[in-house]
Amino acid sequence: MRIIIDIVESGGKMLSFVWGGIILISVIFAGFSQNFAELSQGVLDGAGDAVSLIITLAGIICLWSGIMEIGERCGFTALISKALSPVLSRLFSGISRESKAYKYISMNVSANLLGLGNAATPFGLSAMKELNTLNNNSSVASNEMVLFVVMNTASLQLVPTMIGSLRQSYGSTSPFDVLPCIWISSLCALLVGVLLACVFNGTKSRENL
Amino acid sequence: MEFIIPLFIGITVMFGFIRKVPVFTAFAEGAAKGLITLYKIMPTLIALIIAVNMLKVSGAMDYLCTLLSPIAEMIGFPKEIIPMVLLRPVSGSGSTALLTQIYSDCGPDSFAGRVASVLCASTETTFYAVTVYFGSTGVKKIRHTLWVALLADLTAAVMAVVTVRIFFSI
């Protein structure tokens, strides 16, 4: 799910650069290899392909957003956040477990784990706001902020429904056979991220002392 | 693993009944939210699919892949994955476009198709997440956030290849 949710892109300079760059490279390359005919056909095909992909995605997205909405109203998030508290309270030992910041962090991480992208982002933004207050609205990120954002850029998800559905719609015989691979590699990425963030957080705070 | 989708849906609906959630209404409302999201991302998605398609038919993608294939081979990456590794942290739509391209070119059950799936599912649009989260606060110095996040992405890319090799003994 999240691969789709997060692509409501910020419209930053970076994407303009990437998108424009891809187009220019393609046109220049076609010029060198003299295949403008193919390229002009390709542009139109691409536009058509995009629409058929969107139609495929529309069904898949509706299915999973609908199911996730049921899960959300059942209180899955609160359930998972209770289960995660031994780990999370150690990682964020700098903030009180009763604080709003901790509560939002825990809800955000749980929603991410369940693949509830729609729910995770508002929790995440609230968490950042609280952390910012705890950090006295400083212009330098606090250790907790760094760790929290790093955790959000990793994508550990119990059931990656979106990828499974996409693979199935492209004719995979067993769309979820990659599930163990996804768990292991996303867990490794998360561990590396958290570990590095903690190591650098440690050296930095010692410098400050 | 075929049971996972039906089981997941079944458990959710069952919990809905236990917790007395109006499951049908909830589903319909969730689906509507999903459509709104899709509506919002449609222009971005179309723009990036057109761009990726141009890159492919112009031959530039093949050229780039061939150019980078010595490095890819050295570290055991399928060469089709290299553009994905580069684009994944920058653009979610772009990597979805590449993913479907790989699915239709090599098949979702090919080595490249599997690695691409794992890579896409186990990383996030890093630049987007960092921008959105820090953008909502007044923080100017994000310290080591971006580097650590990108190293985590790299770990995911390496692990995607390693795990697919192990689990599918290729």
GROMACS .gro file of C-alpha atoms in nm:
model
  379
    1MET     CA    1   0.000   0.000   0.000
    2ARG     CA    2   0.264   0.247   0.101
    3ILE     CA    3   0.439   0.248  -0.231
    4ILE     CA    4   0.123   0.405  -0.367
    5ILE     CA    5   0.034   0.633  -0.079
    6ASP     CA    6   0.373   0.793  -0.063
    7ILE     CA    7   0.383   0.878  -0.427
    8VAL     CA    8   0.169   1.184  -0.373
    9GLU     CA    9   0.498   1.357  -0.425
   10SER     CA   10   0.599   1.683  -0.271
   11GLY     CA   11   0.650   1.832  -0.617
   12GLY     CA   12   0.998   1.939  -0.515
   13LYS     CA   13   1.278   2.053  -0.738
   14MET     CA   14   1.431   1.709  -0.727
   15LEU     CA   15   1.148   1.545  -0.917
   16SER     CA   16   1.139   1.818  -1.181
   17PHE     CA   17   1.506   1.757  -1.232
   18VAL     CA   18   1.469   1.380  -1.254
   19TRP     CA   19   1.164   1.389  -1.480
   20GLY     CA   20   1.304   1.657  -1.710
   21GLY     CA   21   1.637   1.481  -1.717
   22ILE     CA   22   1.484   1.150  -1.822
   23ILE     CA   23   1.291   1.315  -2.105
   24LEU     CA   24   1.590   1.515  -2.233
   25ILE     CA   25   1.822   1.215  -2.221
   26SER     CA   26   1.565   1.009  -2.414
   27VAL     CA   27   1.521   1.272  -2.686
   28ILE     CA   28   1.896   1.331  -2.723
   29PHE     CA   29   1.963   0.959  -2.727
   30ALA     CA   30   1.696   0.901  -2.991
   31GLY     CA   31   1.859   1.178  -3.194
   32PHE     CA   32   2.195   1.004  -3.186
   33SER     CA   33   2.058   0.663  -3.272
   34GLN     CA   34   1.808   0.801  -3.526
   35ASN     CA   35   1.503   0.628  -3.386
   36PHE     CA   36   1.264   0.919  -3.356
   37ALA     CA   37   0.985   0.715  -3.514
   38GLU     CA   38   1.002   0.460  -3.233
   39LEU     CA   39   1.027   0.731  -2.972
   40SER     CA   40   0.719   0.914  -3.093
   41GLN     CA   41   0.528   0.587  -3.091
   42GLY     CA   42   0.674   0.517  -2.746
   43VAL     CA   43   0.548   0.843  -2.600
   44LEU     CA   44   0.193   0.766  -2.706
   45ASP     CA   45   0.218   0.405  -2.591
   46GLY     CA   46   0.348   0.523  -2.255
   47ALA     CA   47   0.047   0.747  -2.207
   48GLY     CA   48  -0.185   0.459  -2.294
   49ASP     CA   49   0.004   0.216  -2.068
   50ALA     CA   50  -0.023   0.463  -1.783
   51VAL     CA   51  -0.401   0.467  -1.805
   52SER     CA   52  -0.429   0.088  -1.815
   53LEU     CA   53  -0.197   0.061  -1.514
   54ILE     CA   54  -0.414   0.311  -1.328
   55ILE     CA   55  -0.725   0.108  -1.402
   56THR     CA   56  -0.552  -0.205  -1.270
   57LEU     CA   57  -0.436  -0.013  -0.964
   58ALA     CA   58  -0.779   0.138  -0.901
   59GLY     CA   59  -0.930  -0.199  -0.820
   60ILE     CA   60  -0.634  -0.310  -0.607
   61ILE     CA   61  -0.620   0.018  -0.416
   62CYS     CA   62  -0.994   0.016  -0.346
   63LEU     CA   63  -0.973  -0.341  -0.219
   64TRP     CA   64  -0.687  -0.276   0.021
   65SER     CA   65  -0.796   0.069   0.137
   66GLY     CA   66  -1.135  -0.079   0.214
   67ILE     CA   67  -0.995  -0.374   0.408
   68MET     CA   68  -0.747  -0.149   0.591
   69GLU     CA   69  -1.027   0.087   0.690
   70ILE     CA   70  -1.202  -0.206   0.859
   71GLY     CA   71  -0.875  -0.298   1.032
   72GLU     CA   72  -0.824   0.058   1.147
   73ARG     CA   73  -1.173   0.081   1.298
   74CYS     CA   74  -1.114  -0.250   1.476
   75GLY     CA   75  -0.828  -0.086   1.661
   76PHE     CA   76  -0.550  -0.295   1.508
   77THR     CA   77  -0.311  -0.003   1.547
   78ALA     CA   78  -0.356   0.024   1.923
   79LEU     CA   79  -0.312  -0.351   1.953
   80ILE     CA   80   0.019  -0.352   1.767
   81SER     CA   81   0.145  -0.044   1.949
   82LYS     CA   82   0.097  -0.226   2.280
   83ALA     CA   83   0.299  -0.518   2.146
   84LEU     CA   84   0.577  -0.286   2.027
   85SER     CA   85   0.614  -0.088   2.348
   86PRO     CA   86   0.910  -0.286   2.494
   87VAL     CA   87   1.118  -0.209   2.184
   88LEU     CA   88   0.997   0.145   2.122
   89SER     CA   89   1.034   0.264   2.480
   90ARG     CA   90   1.400   0.156   2.472
   91LEU     CA   91   1.470   0.322   2.139
   92PHE     CA   92   1.308   0.646   2.252
   93SER     CA   93   1.430   0.631   2.609
   94GLY     CA   94   1.486   1.009   2.603
   95ILE     CA   95   1.114   1.085   2.610
   96SER     CA   96   0.855   0.989   2.868
   97ARG     CA   97   0.623   0.701   2.788
   98GLU     CA   98   0.328   0.910   2.897
   99SER     CA   99   0.409   1.199   2.663
  100LYS     CA  100   0.201   1.276   2.355
  101ALA     CA  101   0.513   1.246   2.141
  102TYR     CA  102   0.567   0.884   2.248
  103LYS     CA  103   0.203   0.800   2.184
  104TYR     CA  104   0.211   0.941   1.831
  105ILE     CA  105   0.542   0.771   1.755
  106SER     CA  106   0.404   0.439   1.865
  107MET     CA  107   0.082   0.482   1.664
  108ASN     CA  108   0.281   0.584   1.356
  109VAL     CA  109   0.516   0.286   1.375
  110SER     CA  110   0.225   0.046   1.429
  111ALA     CA  111   0.022   0.187   1.141
  112ASN     CA  112   0.328   0.157   0.916
  113LEU     CA  113   0.379  -0.202   1.021
  114LEU     CA  114   0.019  -0.280   0.926
  115GLY     CA  115   0.056  -0.098   0.595
  116LEU     CA  116  -0.198   0.168   0.694
  117GLY     CA  117  -0.021   0.443   0.501
  118ASN     CA  118  -0.322   0.677   0.520
  119ALA     CA  119  -0.321   0.660   0.899
  120ALA     CA  120   0.055   0.657   0.952
  121THR     CA  121   0.139   0.994   0.799
  122PRO     CA  122  -0.089   1.211   1.019
  123PHE     CA  123   0.044   1.031   1.330
  124GLY     CA  124   0.397   1.087   1.205
  125LEU     CA  125   0.341   1.458   1.148
  126SER     CA  126   0.189   1.497   1.495
  127ALA     CA  127   0.485   1.310   1.641
  128MET     CA  128   0.729   1.546   1.469
  129LYS     CA  129   0.538   1.846   1.600
  130GLU     CA  130   0.556   1.713   1.957
  131LEU     CA  131   0.924   1.624   1.922
  132ASN     CA  132   0.987   1.973   1.792
  133THR     CA  133   0.826   2.121   2.103
  134LEU     CA  134   1.037   1.893   2.325
  135ASN     CA  135   1.338   2.016   2.127
  136ASN     CA  136   1.243   2.380   2.212
  137ASN     CA  137   1.165   2.446   1.844
  138SER     CA  138   1.536   2.445   1.773
  139SER     CA  139   1.655   2.459   1.410
  140VAL     CA  140   1.876   2.154   1.473
  141ALA     CA  141   1.710   1.812   1.469
  142SER     CA  142   1.707   1.625   1.801
  143ASN     CA  143   1.830   1.265   1.831
  144GLU     CA  144   1.473   1.142   1.856
  145MET     CA  145   1.371   1.327   1.540
  146VAL     CA  146   1.656   1.174   1.342
  147LEU     CA  147   1.576   0.825   1.464
  148PHE     CA  148   1.204   0.866   1.402
  149VAL     CA  149   1.245   0.991   1.044
  150VAL     CA  150   1.501   0.719   0.967
  151MET     CA  151   1.250   0.460   1.092
  152ASN     CA  152   0.991   0.611   0.861
  153THR     CA  153   1.216   0.593   0.557
  154ALA     CA  154   1.255   0.220   0.611
  155SER     CA  155   0.947   0.024   0.523
  156LEU     CA  156   0.885  -0.276   0.743
  157GLN     CA  157   0.538  -0.405   0.666
  158LEU     CA  158   0.379  -0.732   0.775
  159VAL     CA  159   0.177  -0.797   0.461
  160PRO     CA  160   0.297  -0.598   0.157
  161THR     CA  161  -0.041  -0.624  -0.013
  162MET     CA  162   0.033  -0.378  -0.292
  163ILE     CA  163   0.334  -0.564  -0.431
  164GLY     CA  164   0.153  -0.898  -0.407
  165SER     CA  165  -0.150  -0.765  -0.592
  166LEU     CA  166   0.062  -0.600  -0.861
  167ARG     CA  167   0.260  -0.920  -0.918
  168GLN     CA  168  -0.061  -1.119  -0.942
  169SER     CA  169  -0.209  -0.881  -1.197
  170TYR     CA  170   0.105  -0.926  -1.410
  171GLY     CA  171   0.055  -1.302  -1.411
  172SER     CA  172   0.273  -1.426  -1.125
  173THR     CA  173   0.203  -1.789  -1.037
  174SER     CA  174   0.268  -1.731  -0.668
  175PRO     CA  175   0.263  -1.356  -0.596
  176PHE     CA  176   0.352  -1.386  -0.229
  177ASP     CA  177   0.648  -1.623  -0.264
  178VAL     CA  178   0.880  -1.324  -0.210
  179LEU     CA  179   0.728  -1.251   0.132
  180PRO     CA  180   1.015  -1.397   0.342
  181CYS     CA  181   1.266  -1.206   0.127
  182ILE     CA  182   1.076  -0.883   0.182
  183TRP     CA  183   1.060  -0.936   0.558
  184ILE     CA  184   1.429  -1.014   0.589
  185SER     CA  185   1.555  -0.736   0.367
  186SER     CA  186   1.328  -0.469   0.514
  187LEU     CA  187   1.416  -0.579   0.867
  188CYS     CA  188   1.788  -0.561   0.784
  189ALA     CA  189   1.743  -0.214   0.634
  190LEU     CA  190   1.554  -0.099   0.943
  191LEU     CA  191   1.817  -0.244   1.177
  192VAL     CA  192   2.103  -0.081   0.985
  193GLY     CA  193   1.914   0.249   0.987
  194VAL     CA  194   1.834   0.240   1.358
  195LEU     CA  195   2.183   0.122   1.451
  196LEU     CA  196   2.361   0.390   1.248
  197ALA     CA  197   2.123   0.659   1.371
  198CYS     CA  198   2.191   0.557   1.733
  199VAL     CA  199   2.567   0.542   1.679
  200PHE     CA  200   2.579   0.888   1.521
  201ASN     CA  201   2.334   1.022   1.779
  202GLY     CA  202   2.571   0.899   2.048
  203THR     CA  203   2.884   1.059   1.906
  204LYS     CA  204   2.701   1.383   1.845
  205SER     CA  205   2.563   1.414   2.196
  206ARG     CA  206   2.909   1.346   2.338
  207GLU     CA  207   3.046   1.631   2.129
  208ASN     CA  208   2.784   1.857   2.279
  209LEU     CA  209   2.885   1.772   2.634
  210MET     CA  210   0.169  -1.847   0.040
  211GLU     CA  211  -0.146  -1.836  -0.177
  212PHE     CA  212  -0.355  -1.837   0.137
  213ILE     CA  213  -0.224  -1.506   0.261
  214ILE     CA  214  -0.462  -1.265   0.083
  215PRO     CA  215  -0.784  -1.457   0.159
  216LEU     CA  216  -0.665  -1.518   0.516
  217PHE     CA  217  -0.576  -1.153   0.572
  218ILE     CA  218  -0.913  -1.036   0.440
  219GLY     CA  219  -1.096  -1.305   0.637
  220ILE     CA  220  -0.928  -1.220   0.967
  221THR     CA  221  -0.991  -0.848   0.921
  222VAL     CA  222  -1.361  -0.898   0.848
  223MET     CA  223  -1.393  -1.142   1.138
  224PHE     CA  224  -1.235  -0.888   1.375
  225GLY     CA  225  -1.474  -0.631   1.232
  226PHE     CA  226  -1.768  -0.850   1.336
  227ILE     CA  227  -1.620  -0.910   1.682
  228ARG     CA  228  -1.561  -0.539   1.740
  229LYS     CA  229  -1.903  -0.457   1.593
  230VAL     CA  230  -1.760  -0.244   1.312
  231PRO     CA  231  -2.007  -0.187   1.025
  232VAL     CA  232  -1.779  -0.373   0.785
  233PHE     CA  233  -1.950  -0.288   0.459
  234THR     CA  234  -1.972   0.084   0.527
  235ALA     CA  235  -1.613   0.087   0.650
  236PHE     CA  236  -1.496  -0.094   0.338
  237ALA     CA  237  -1.682   0.143   0.108
  238GLU     CA  238  -1.549   0.449   0.286
  239GLY     CA  239  -1.196   0.313   0.279
  240ALA     CA  240  -1.227   0.235  -0.091
  241ALA     CA  241  -1.345   0.592  -0.151
  242LYS     CA  242  -1.037   0.725   0.030
  243GLY     CA  243  -0.824   0.499  -0.185
  244LEU     CA  244  -0.979   0.639  -0.501
  245ILE     CA  245  -0.911   0.993  -0.385
  246THR     CA  246  -0.546   0.900  -0.330
  247LEU     CA  247  -0.533   0.745  -0.674
  248TYR     CA  248  -0.693   1.053  -0.826
  249LYS     CA  249  -0.426   1.268  -0.662
  250ILE     CA  250  -0.135   1.058  -0.782
  251MET     CA  251  -0.267   1.000  -1.134
  252PRO     CA  252  -0.095   1.299  -1.299
  253THR     CA  253   0.239   1.218  -1.133
  254LEU     CA  254   0.207   0.854  -1.225
  255ILE     CA  255   0.118   0.925  -1.588
  256ALA     CA  256   0.402   1.177  -1.619
  257LEU     CA  257   0.659   0.933  -1.486
  258ILE     CA  258   0.533   0.633  -1.681
  259ILE     CA  259   0.561   0.837  -2.002
  260ALA     CA  260   0.915   0.943  -1.907
  261VAL     CA  261   1.024   0.589  -1.819
  262ASN     CA  262   0.871   0.459  -2.140
  263MET     CA  263   1.059   0.723  -2.340
  264LEU     CA  264   1.381   0.623  -2.170
  265LYS     CA  265   1.319   0.265  -2.272
  266VAL     CA  266   1.213   0.302  -2.636
  267SER     CA  267   1.487   0.557  -2.708
  268GLY     CA  268   1.738   0.288  -2.617
  269ALA     CA  269   1.885   0.507  -2.343
  270MET     CA  270   1.773   0.268  -2.069
  271ASP     CA  271   1.946  -0.028  -2.237
  272TYR     CA  272   2.255   0.182  -2.287
  273LEU     CA  273   2.254   0.290  -1.922
  274CYS     CA  274   2.201  -0.070  -1.808
  275THR     CA  275   2.484  -0.198  -2.030
  276LEU     CA  276   2.709   0.084  -1.914
  277LEU     CA  277   2.644  -0.002  -1.550
  278SER     CA  278   2.633  -0.378  -1.601
  279PRO     CA  279   3.004  -0.435  -1.512
  280ILE     CA  280   2.938  -0.282  -1.170
  281ALA     CA  281   2.607  -0.468  -1.146
  282GLU     CA  282   2.773  -0.798  -1.232
  283MET     CA  283   3.054  -0.736  -0.988
  284ILE     CA  284   2.810  -0.708  -0.699
  285GLY     CA  285   2.573  -0.971  -0.840
  286PHE     CA  286   2.285  -0.736  -0.926
  287PRO     CA  287   2.063  -0.807  -1.225
  288LYS     CA  288   2.131  -0.512  -1.457
  289GLU     CA  289   1.760  -0.431  -1.499
  290ILE     CA  290   1.752  -0.336  -1.131
  291ILE     CA  291   2.012  -0.059  -1.142
  292PRO     CA  292   1.772   0.217  -1.262
  293MET     CA  293   1.533   0.107  -0.986
  294VAL     CA  294   1.798   0.139  -0.714
  295LEU     CA  295   1.869   0.493  -0.833
  296LEU     CA  296   1.507   0.602  -0.869
  297ARG     CA  297   1.347   0.433  -0.566
  298PRO     CA  298   1.449   0.686  -0.295
  299VAL     CA  299   1.352   0.980  -0.518
  300SER     CA  300   1.017   0.888  -0.663
  301GLY     CA  301   0.749   0.638  -0.567
  302SER     CA  302   0.560   0.683  -0.896
  303GLY     CA  303   0.881   0.645  -1.093
  304SER     CA  304   0.971   0.321  -0.922
  305THR     CA  305   0.619   0.187  -0.969
  306ALA     CA  306   0.653   0.269  -1.338
  307LEU     CA  307   0.990   0.087  -1.352
  308LEU     CA  308   0.850  -0.205  -1.154
  309THR     CA  309   0.565  -0.263  -1.398
  310GLN     CA  310   0.811  -0.224  -1.685
  311ILE     CA  311   1.029  -0.497  -1.538
  312TYR     CA  312   0.720  -0.716  -1.479
  313SER     CA  313   0.611  -0.688  -1.842
  314ASP     CA  314   0.965  -0.727  -1.985
  315CYS     CA  315   1.106  -1.005  -1.768
  316GLY     CA  316   0.794  -1.137  -1.593
  317PRO     CA  317   0.707  -1.101  -1.223
  318ASP     CA  318   0.852  -1.447  -1.149
  319SER     CA  319   1.189  -1.384  -1.312
  320PHE     CA  320   1.499  -1.315  -1.102
  321ALA     CA  321   1.487  -0.943  -1.191
  322GLY     CA  322   1.112  -0.933  -1.127
  323ARG     CA  323   1.150  -1.084  -0.782
  324VAL     CA  324   1.443  -0.866  -0.681
  325ALA     CA  325   1.255  -0.558  -0.801
  326SER     CA  326   0.950  -0.661  -0.596
  327VAL     CA  327   1.156  -0.711  -0.280
  328LEU     CA  328   1.346  -0.387  -0.335
  329CYS     CA  329   1.027  -0.186  -0.388
  330ALA     CA  330   0.851  -0.336  -0.088
  331SER     CA  331   1.138  -0.305   0.156
  332THR     CA  332   1.235   0.057   0.095
  333GLU     CA  333   1.052   0.384   0.107
  334THR     CA  334   1.059   0.707  -0.094
  335THR     CA  335   1.332   0.838   0.135
  336PHE     CA  336   1.369   1.192   0.001
  337TYR     CA  337   0.993   1.238   0.013
  338ALA     CA  338   0.963   1.115   0.373
  339VAL     CA  339   1.254   1.330   0.493
  340THR     CA  340   1.112   1.637   0.315
  341VAL     CA  341   0.760   1.591   0.446
  342TYR     CA  342   0.851   1.515   0.806
  343PHE     CA  343   1.116   1.780   0.852
  344GLY     CA  344   0.923   2.024   0.632
  345SER     CA  345   0.642   2.020   0.888
  346THR     CA  346   0.878   2.151   1.158
  347GLY     CA  347   1.115   2.445   1.161
  348VAL     CA  348   1.422   2.222   1.162
  349LYS     CA  349   1.696   2.337   0.923
  350LYS     CA  350   1.978   2.104   1.018
  351ILE     CA  351   1.872   1.743   0.977
  352ARG     CA  352   2.221   1.619   1.077
  353HIS     CA  353   2.287   1.262   0.967
  354THR     CA  354   1.924   1.170   0.883
  355LEU     CA  355   1.956   1.153   0.504
  356TRP     CA  356   2.284   0.960   0.494
  357VAL     CA  357   2.166   0.703   0.742
  358ALA     CA  358   1.836   0.661   0.557
  359LEU     CA  359   2.013   0.617   0.223
  360LEU     CA  360   2.252   0.362   0.372
  361ALA     CA  361   1.947   0.172   0.498
  362ASP     CA  362   1.808   0.182   0.142
  363LEU     CA  363   2.136   0.044   0.009
  364THR     CA  364   2.119  -0.235   0.266
  365ALA     CA  365   1.770  -0.321   0.143
  366ALA     CA  366   1.893  -0.331  -0.218
  367VAL     CA  367   2.181  -0.566  -0.133
  368MET     CA  368   1.959  -0.783   0.086
  369ALA     CA  369   1.693  -0.801  -0.187
  370VAL     CA  370   1.945  -0.969  -0.419
  371VAL     CA  371   2.091  -1.188  -0.144
  372THR     CA  372   1.756  -1.313  -0.013
  373VAL     CA  373   1.609  -1.382  -0.358
  374ARG     CA  374   1.925  -1.580  -0.445
  375ILE     CA  375   1.897  -1.782  -0.124
  376PHE     CA  376   1.523  -1.848  -0.128
  377PHE     CA  377   1.499  -1.928  -0.498
  378SER     CA  378   1.848  -2.081  -0.522
  379ILE     CA  379   1.957  -1.889  -0.831
   0.00000   0.00000   0.00000
